[in-house]
Coordinates of C-alpha atoms and ligand atoms in Angstrom, one line a residue:
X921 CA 101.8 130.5 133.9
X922 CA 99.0 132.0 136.0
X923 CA 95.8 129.9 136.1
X924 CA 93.0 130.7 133.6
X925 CA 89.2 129.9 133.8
X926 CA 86.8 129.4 130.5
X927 CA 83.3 130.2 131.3
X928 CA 80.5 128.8 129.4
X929 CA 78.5 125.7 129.2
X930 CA 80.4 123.0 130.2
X931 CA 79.7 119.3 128.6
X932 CA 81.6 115.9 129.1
X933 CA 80.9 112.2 128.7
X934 CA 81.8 110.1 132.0
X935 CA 80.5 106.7 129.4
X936 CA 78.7 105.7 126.7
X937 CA 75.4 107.0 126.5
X938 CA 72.7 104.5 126.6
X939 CA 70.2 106.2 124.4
X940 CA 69.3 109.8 123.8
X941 CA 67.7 110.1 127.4
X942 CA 70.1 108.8 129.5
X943 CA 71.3 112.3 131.3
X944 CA 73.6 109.8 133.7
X945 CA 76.3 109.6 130.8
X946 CA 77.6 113.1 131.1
X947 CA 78.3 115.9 133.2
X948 CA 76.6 119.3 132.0
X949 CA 76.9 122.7 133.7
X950 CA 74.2 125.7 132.0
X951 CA 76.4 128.0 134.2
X952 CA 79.9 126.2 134.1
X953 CA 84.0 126.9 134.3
X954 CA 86.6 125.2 133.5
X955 CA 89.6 126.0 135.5
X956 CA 93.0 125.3 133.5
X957 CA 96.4 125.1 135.6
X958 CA 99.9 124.5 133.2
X959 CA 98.1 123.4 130.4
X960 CA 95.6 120.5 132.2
X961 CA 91.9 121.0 133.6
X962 CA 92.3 121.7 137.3
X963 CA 88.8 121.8 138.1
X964 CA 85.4 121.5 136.2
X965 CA 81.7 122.2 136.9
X966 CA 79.3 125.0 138.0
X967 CA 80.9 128.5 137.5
X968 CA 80.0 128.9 141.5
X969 CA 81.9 126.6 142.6
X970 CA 85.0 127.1 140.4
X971 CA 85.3 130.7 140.5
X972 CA 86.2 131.0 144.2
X973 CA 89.0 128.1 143.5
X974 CA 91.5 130.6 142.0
X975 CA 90.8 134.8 142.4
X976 CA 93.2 135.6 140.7
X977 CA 93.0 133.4 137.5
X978 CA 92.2 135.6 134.4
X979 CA 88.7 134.6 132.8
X980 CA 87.4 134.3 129.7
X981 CA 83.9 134.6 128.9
X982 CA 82.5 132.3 126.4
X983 CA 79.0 132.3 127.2
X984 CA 76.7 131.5 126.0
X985 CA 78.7 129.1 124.1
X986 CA 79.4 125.5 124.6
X987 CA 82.5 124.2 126.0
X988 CA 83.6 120.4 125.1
X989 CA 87.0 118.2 124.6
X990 CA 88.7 119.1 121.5
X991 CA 87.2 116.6 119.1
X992 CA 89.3 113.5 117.8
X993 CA 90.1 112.2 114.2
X994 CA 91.4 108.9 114.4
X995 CA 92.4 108.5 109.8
X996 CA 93.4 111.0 108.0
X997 CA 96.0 111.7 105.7
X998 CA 98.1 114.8 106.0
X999 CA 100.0 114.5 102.4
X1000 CA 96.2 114.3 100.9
X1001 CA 95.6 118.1 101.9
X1002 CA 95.9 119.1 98.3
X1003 CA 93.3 116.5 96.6
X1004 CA 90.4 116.6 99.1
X1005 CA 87.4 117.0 96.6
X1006 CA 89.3 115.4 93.7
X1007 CA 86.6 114.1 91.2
X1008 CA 85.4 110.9 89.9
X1009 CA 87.1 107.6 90.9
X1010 CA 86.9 104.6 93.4
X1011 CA 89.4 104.0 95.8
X1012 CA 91.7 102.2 93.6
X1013 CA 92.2 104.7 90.6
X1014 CA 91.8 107.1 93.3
X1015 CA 95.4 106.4 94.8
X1016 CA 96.9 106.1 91.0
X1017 CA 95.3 109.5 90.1
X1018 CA 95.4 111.3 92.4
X1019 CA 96.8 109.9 96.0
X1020 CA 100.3 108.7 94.7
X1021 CA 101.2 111.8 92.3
X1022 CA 99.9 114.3 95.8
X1023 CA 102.4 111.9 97.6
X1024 CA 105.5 111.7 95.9
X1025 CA 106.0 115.4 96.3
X1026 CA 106.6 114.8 99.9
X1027 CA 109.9 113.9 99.4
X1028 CA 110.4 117.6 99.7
X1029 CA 111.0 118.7 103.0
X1030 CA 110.0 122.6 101.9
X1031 CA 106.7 120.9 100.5
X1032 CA 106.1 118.5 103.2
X1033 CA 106.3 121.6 106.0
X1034 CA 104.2 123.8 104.3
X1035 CA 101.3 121.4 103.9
X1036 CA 101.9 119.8 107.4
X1037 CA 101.8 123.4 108.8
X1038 CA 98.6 124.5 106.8
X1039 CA 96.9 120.9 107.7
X1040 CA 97.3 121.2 111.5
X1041 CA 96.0 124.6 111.2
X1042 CA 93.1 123.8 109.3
X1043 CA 92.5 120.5 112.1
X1044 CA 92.4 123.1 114.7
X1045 CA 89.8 125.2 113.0
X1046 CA 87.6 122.6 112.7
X1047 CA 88.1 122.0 116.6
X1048 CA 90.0 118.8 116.5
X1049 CA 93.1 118.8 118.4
X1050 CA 94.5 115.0 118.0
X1051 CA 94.7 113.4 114.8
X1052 CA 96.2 110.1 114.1
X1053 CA 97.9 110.5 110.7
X1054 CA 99.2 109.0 107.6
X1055 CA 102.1 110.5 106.4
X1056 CA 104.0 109.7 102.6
X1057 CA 106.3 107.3 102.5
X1058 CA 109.0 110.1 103.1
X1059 CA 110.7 110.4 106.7
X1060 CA 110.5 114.0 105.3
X1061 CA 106.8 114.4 105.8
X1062 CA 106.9 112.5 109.2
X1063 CA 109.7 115.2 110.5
X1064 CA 107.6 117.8 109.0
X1065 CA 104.5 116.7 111.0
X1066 CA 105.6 116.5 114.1
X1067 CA 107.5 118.9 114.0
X1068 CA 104.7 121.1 113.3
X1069 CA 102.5 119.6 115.8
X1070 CA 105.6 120.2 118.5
X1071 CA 105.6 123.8 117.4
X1072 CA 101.5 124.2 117.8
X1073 CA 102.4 121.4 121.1
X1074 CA 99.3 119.7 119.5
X1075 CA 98.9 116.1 120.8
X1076 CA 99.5 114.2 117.5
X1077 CA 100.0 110.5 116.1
X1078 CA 101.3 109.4 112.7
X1079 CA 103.7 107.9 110.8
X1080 CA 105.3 106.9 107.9
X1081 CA 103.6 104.9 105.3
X1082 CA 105.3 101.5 104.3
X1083 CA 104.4 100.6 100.5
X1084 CA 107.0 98.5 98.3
X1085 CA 104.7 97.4 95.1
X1086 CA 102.0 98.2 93.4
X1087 CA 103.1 102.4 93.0
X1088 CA 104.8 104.3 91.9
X1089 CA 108.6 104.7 91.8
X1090 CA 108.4 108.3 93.8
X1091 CA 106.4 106.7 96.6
X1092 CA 107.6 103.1 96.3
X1093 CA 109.8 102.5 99.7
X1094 CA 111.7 98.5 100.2
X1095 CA 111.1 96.3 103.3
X1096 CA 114.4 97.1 104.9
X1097 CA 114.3 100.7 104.1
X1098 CA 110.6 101.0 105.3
X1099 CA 112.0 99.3 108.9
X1100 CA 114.9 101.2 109.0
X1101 CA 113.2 104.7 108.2
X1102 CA 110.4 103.7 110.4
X1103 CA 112.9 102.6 113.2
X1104 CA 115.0 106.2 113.3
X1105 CA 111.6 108.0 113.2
X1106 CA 110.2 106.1 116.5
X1107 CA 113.3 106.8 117.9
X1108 CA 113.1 110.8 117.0
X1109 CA 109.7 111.0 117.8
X1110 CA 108.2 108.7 120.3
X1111 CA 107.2 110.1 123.1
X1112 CA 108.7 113.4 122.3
X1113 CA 106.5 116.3 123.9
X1114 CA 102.7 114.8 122.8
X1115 CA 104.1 113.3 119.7
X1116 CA 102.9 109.2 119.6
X1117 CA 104.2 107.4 116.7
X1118 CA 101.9 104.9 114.6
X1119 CA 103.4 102.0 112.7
X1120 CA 101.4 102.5 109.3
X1121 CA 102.2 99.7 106.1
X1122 CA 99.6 101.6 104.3
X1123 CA 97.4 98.4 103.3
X1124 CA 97.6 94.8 101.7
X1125 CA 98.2 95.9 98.5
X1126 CA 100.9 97.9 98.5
X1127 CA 103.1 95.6 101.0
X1128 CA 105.0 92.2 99.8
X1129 CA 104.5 89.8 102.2
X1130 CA 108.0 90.9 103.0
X1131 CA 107.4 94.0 104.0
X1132 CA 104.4 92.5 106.0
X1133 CA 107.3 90.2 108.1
X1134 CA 108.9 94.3 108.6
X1135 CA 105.8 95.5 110.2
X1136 CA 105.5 92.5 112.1
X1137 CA 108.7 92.9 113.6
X1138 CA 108.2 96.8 114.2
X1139 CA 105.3 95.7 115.8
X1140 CA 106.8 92.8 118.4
X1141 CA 109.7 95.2 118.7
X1142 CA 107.4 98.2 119.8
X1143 CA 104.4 97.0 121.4
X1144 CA 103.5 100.0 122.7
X1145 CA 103.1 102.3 119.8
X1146 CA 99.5 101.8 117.7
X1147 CA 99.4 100.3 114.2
X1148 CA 97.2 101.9 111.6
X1149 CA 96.4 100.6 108.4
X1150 CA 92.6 100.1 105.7
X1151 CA 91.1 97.0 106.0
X1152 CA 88.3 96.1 103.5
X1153 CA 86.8 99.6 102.1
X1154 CA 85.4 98.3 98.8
X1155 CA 84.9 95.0 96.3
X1156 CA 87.7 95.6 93.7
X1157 CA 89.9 96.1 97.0
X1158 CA 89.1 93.0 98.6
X1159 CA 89.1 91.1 95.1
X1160 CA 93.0 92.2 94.6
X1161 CA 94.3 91.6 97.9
X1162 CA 93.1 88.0 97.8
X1163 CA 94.7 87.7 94.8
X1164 CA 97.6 88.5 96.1
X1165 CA 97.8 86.9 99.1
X1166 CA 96.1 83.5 98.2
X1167 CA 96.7 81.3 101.2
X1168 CA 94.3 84.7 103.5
X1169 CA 91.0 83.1 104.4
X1170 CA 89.8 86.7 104.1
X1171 CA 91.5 90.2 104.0
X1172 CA 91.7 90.8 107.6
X1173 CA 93.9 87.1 108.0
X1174 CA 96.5 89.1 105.8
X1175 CA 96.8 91.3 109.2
X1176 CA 96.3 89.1 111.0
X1177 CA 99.0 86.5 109.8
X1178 CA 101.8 89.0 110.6
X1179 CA 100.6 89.8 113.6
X1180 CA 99.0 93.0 113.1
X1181 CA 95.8 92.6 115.0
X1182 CA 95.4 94.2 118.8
X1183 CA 94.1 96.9 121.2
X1184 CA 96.5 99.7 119.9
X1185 CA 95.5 98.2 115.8
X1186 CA 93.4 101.0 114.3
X1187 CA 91.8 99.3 110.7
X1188 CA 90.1 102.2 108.8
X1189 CA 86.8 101.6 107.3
X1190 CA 86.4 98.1 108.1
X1191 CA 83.0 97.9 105.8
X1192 CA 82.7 94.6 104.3
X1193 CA 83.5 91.9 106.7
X1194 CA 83.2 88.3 107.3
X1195 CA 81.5 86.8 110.7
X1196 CA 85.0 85.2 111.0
X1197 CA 86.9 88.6 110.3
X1198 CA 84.2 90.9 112.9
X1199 CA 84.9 87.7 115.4
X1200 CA 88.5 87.7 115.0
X1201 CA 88.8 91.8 115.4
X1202 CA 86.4 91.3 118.8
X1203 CA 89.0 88.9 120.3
X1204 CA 91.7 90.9 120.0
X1205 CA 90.3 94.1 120.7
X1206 CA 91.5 95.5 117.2
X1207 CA 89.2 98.9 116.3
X1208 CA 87.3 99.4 113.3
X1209 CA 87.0 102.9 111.9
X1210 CA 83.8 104.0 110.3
X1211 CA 84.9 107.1 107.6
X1212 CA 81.9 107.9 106.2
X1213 CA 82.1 111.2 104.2
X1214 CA 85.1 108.9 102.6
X1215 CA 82.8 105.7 102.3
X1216 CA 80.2 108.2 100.7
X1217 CA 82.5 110.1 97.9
X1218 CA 84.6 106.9 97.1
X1219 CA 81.2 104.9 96.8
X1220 CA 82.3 102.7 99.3
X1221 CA 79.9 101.1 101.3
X1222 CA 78.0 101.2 104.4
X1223 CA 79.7 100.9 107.8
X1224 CA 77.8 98.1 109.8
X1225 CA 77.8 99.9 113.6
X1226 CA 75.1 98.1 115.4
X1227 CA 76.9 94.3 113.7
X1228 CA 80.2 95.6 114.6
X1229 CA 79.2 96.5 118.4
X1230 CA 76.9 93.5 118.7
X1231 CA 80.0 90.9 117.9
X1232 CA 81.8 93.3 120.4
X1233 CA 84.0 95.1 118.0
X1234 CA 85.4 98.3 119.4
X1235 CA 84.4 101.3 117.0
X1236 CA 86.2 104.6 116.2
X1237 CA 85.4 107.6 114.0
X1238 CA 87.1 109.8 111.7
X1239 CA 87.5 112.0 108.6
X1240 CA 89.5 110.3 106.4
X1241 CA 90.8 113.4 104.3
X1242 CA 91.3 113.4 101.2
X1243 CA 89.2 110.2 100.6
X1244 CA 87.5 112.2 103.3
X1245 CA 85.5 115.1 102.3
X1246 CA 85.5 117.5 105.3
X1247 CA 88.2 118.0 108.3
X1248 CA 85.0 118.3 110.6
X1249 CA 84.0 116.1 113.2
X1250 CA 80.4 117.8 113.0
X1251 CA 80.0 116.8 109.1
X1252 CA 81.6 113.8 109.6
X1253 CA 79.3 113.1 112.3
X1254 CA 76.4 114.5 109.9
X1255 CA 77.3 112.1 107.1
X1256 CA 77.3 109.1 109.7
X1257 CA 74.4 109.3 111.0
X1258 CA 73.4 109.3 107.1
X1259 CA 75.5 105.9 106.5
X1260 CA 73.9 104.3 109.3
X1261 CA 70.4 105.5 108.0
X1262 CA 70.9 104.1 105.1
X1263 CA 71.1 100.8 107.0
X1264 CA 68.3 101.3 109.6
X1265 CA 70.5 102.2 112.1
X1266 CA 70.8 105.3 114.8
X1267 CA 73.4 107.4 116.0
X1268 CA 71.6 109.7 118.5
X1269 CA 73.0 113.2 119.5
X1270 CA 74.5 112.2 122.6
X1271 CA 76.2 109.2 121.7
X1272 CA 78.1 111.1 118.9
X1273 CA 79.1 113.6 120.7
X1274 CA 80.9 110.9 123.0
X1275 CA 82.2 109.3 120.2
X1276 CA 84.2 112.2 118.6
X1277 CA 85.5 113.3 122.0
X1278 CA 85.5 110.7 125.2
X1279 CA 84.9 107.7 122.7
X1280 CA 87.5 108.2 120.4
X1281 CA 89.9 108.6 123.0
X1282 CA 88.9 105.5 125.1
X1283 CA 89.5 103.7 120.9
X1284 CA 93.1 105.2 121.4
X1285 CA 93.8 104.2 124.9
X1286 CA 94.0 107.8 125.6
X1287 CA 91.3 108.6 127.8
X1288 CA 93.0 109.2 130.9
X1289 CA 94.6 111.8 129.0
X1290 CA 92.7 113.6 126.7
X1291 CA 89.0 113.4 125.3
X1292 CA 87.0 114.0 128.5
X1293 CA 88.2 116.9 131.0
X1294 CA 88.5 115.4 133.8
X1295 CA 90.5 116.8 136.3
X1296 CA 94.4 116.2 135.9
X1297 CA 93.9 115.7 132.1
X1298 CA 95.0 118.3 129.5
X1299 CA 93.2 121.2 128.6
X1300 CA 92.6 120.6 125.0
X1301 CA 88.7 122.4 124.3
X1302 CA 86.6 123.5 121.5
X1303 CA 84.1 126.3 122.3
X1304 CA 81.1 125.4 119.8
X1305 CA 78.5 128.2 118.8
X1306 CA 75.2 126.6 117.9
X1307 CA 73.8 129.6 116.1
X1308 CA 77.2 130.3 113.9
X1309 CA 74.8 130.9 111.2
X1310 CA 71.6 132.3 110.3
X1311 CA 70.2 129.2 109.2
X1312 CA 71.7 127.7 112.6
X1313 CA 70.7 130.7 114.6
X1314 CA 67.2 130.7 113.2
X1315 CA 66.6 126.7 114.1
X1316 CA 68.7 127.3 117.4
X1317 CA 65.8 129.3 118.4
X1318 CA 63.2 127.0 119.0
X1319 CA 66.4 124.2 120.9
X1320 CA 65.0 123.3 123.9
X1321 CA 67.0 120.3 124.9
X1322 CA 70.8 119.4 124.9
X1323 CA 70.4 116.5 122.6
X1324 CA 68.5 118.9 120.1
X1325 CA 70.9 121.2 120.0
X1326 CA 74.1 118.7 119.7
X1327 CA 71.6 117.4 117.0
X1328 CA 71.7 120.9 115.2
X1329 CA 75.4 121.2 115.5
X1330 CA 76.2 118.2 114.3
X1331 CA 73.3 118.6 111.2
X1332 CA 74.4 122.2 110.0
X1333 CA 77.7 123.2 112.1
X1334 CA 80.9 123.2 110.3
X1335 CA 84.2 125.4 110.9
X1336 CA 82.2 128.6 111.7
X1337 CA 80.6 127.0 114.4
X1338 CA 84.4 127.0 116.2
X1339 CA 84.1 130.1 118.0
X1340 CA 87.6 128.7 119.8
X1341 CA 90.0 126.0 120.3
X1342 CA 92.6 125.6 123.1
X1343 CA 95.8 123.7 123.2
X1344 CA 97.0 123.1 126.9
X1345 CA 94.7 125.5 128.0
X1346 CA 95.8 128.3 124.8
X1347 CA 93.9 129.8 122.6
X1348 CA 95.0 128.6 119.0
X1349 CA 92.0 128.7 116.7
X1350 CA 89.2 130.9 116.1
Ligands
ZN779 ZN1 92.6 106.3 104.7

């Protein structure tokens, strides 16, 4: 494959910013390259100095646009593609109306590839180029998945969700089948091409204590694959699991009883939490993972960022689809810094940008892989346009700084301000 080199503005996080000032968090080049070799960033930085690296690469002009690390989505739900934007209900009669019915039909492979073909499509045309999925309950839908991430060679995670009570009979798996399904699918797919597998028992509710022992297993079994499951998203949620684990001092000891908490435990929306539960998830490095166009529609609640990083709780971000109401990192990152308004909090420009690309992947251990363009890593990139629109382009005009104009994307960009996405250094999207 002959080398390649994007030209453009060129943005990555090297940390965490510290504020919306501190310049010593990222590396930003007004005239920058990015020179891709097989599929991973070769070199990075001022278009001077990586022109002369490689003659004969072929270049593509993307300036004046801005070049950054395909963004990250750490919860979503790929069977949920079909009820994003369903109307009225909370998150429980949300999975009994709508959620369950969407998901029993993946026990058709036909279905389940269509939908997981239309879904990573739609992911890349948003700019996000790893998602860490839900799938149904159906090995069907987890074939389906990654198979169509291997096909697009997308760096995906996922898997199968484990649920044994409290749905219905077409999603409804048992403990033993929900291990052994979930055993032959690791074996398929871990660590096939970019594909990661995720040990998912969907949440408290829907698993008997039995099937909690399964995960557990899974989990001591596999050590190095993540676990993703909801932890705490609303009252009535809370309220039920209690009820039907009695001896938890809270929700999260449910998890944590079987063994479910650590550094590779992703536990989406994590909203209403103890001192003991935000303590507990600090000490064992488990992340919380703030949803918020989801915590918005389903009437949630408010994602505590500043409590959760103060007790030293590591924090991800993500869409959430369906429960989710965009497959955008930028409105997702619009409706967050909304949330956190709402509670007095900030989320400057610079810090989510880091957080949807470098900040993500440092969540997923992944960071030495993806998420910041660093040399040796692979060449996964959006290409944003800040004036995608005429209300964008008419704002854009009087940008003056970086932070304002990651401000404005964020505010009004959606899909049309992809003006490309690369896989391994390939144009896919846009
Ligand atoms: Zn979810």
């Amino acid at each position: 494959m002959p080398d390649k080199i994007l030209r453009g503005r060129v943005l990555r996080f090297l940390r965490e910013p510290d504020g919306i000032t501190d310049a010593a968090s990222y590396a930003y080049a007004e005239d920058g390259a990015i020179l891709v070799r097989d599929g991973r960033v070769a070199a990075i930085g001022e278009a001077a100095a990586i022109l002369p690296q490689s003659p004969d690469a072929e270049v593509i002009d993307h300036r004046p646009h801005l070049l950054m690390p395909g963004f990250i989505d750490t919860h979503i739900h790929m069977p949920q593609a079909q009820i994003i934007g369903s109307w009225g209900a909370q998150l429980l009669d949300w999975l009994n109306t709508y959620t369950f019915p969407a998901e029993s039909k993946f026990s058709d492979p036909a279905h389940a590839t269509r939908i997981a073909g239309a879904f990573l499509d739609l992911l890349l045309a948003h700019g996000t180029t790893t998602a860490v999925a839900y799938c149904s309950s159906h090995p069907a839908s987890v074939d389906a998945y990654f198979s169509a991430a291997e096909t697009r060679n997308l760096r995906m995670l996922g898997g199968k969700v484990m649920m044994d009570r409290n749905c219905p009979d077409g999603v409804r798996d048992t403990p033993q089948s929900s291990y052994d399904d979930t055993k032959s699918l690791i074996a398929r797919w871990h660590g096939r091409g970019r594909a990661s597998y995720a040990i998912t028992p969907r949440f408290a509710i829907t698993s008997t204590p039995e099937q909690m022992s399964m995960a557990q297993t899974l989990v001591a079994e596999h050590p190095d694959l993540h676990v993703q499951t909801h932890l705490s998203e609303n009252r009535d949620e809370i309220d039920y699991t209690l009820s039907l684990y009695p001896k938890a001092r809270d929700y999260l000891d449910v998890y944590e009883t079987y063994g479910l908490l650590g550094p590779k435990s992703l536990f989406g929306h994590a909203i209403h939490l103890s001192e003991r539960e935000t303590a507990a998830m600090a000490a064992t490095g488990s992340i919380a993972v703030f949803c918020p166009t989801s915590n918005l529609f389903l009437g949630s609640g408010l994602y505590d960022k500043v409590g959760l990083r103060e007790q030293g709780v590591r924090r991800a971000i993500a869409t959430d689809v369906g429960g989710g109401t965009s497959y955008s990192m930028l409105r997702t990152l619009d409706e967050g810094y909304k949330v956190l308004a709402l509670r007095g909090q900030k989320l400057d420009p610079l810090k989510a940008f880091w957080w949807i690309t470098r900040g993500n992947a440092e969540a997923l251990g992944l960071a030495d892989t993806i998420g910041t363009l660093a040399p040796g890593t692979e060449a996964d990139i959006v290409v944003l346009d800040s004036a995608a629109t005429p209300a964008m382009a008419l704002r854009a005009e009087t940008i003056e700084t970086l932070p304002e104009e990651l401000f404005l994307l964020e505010t009004l960009g959606d899909d049309r301000a992809i003006a490309a996405t690369y896989v391994m250094g390939e144009r896919v999207a846009a």
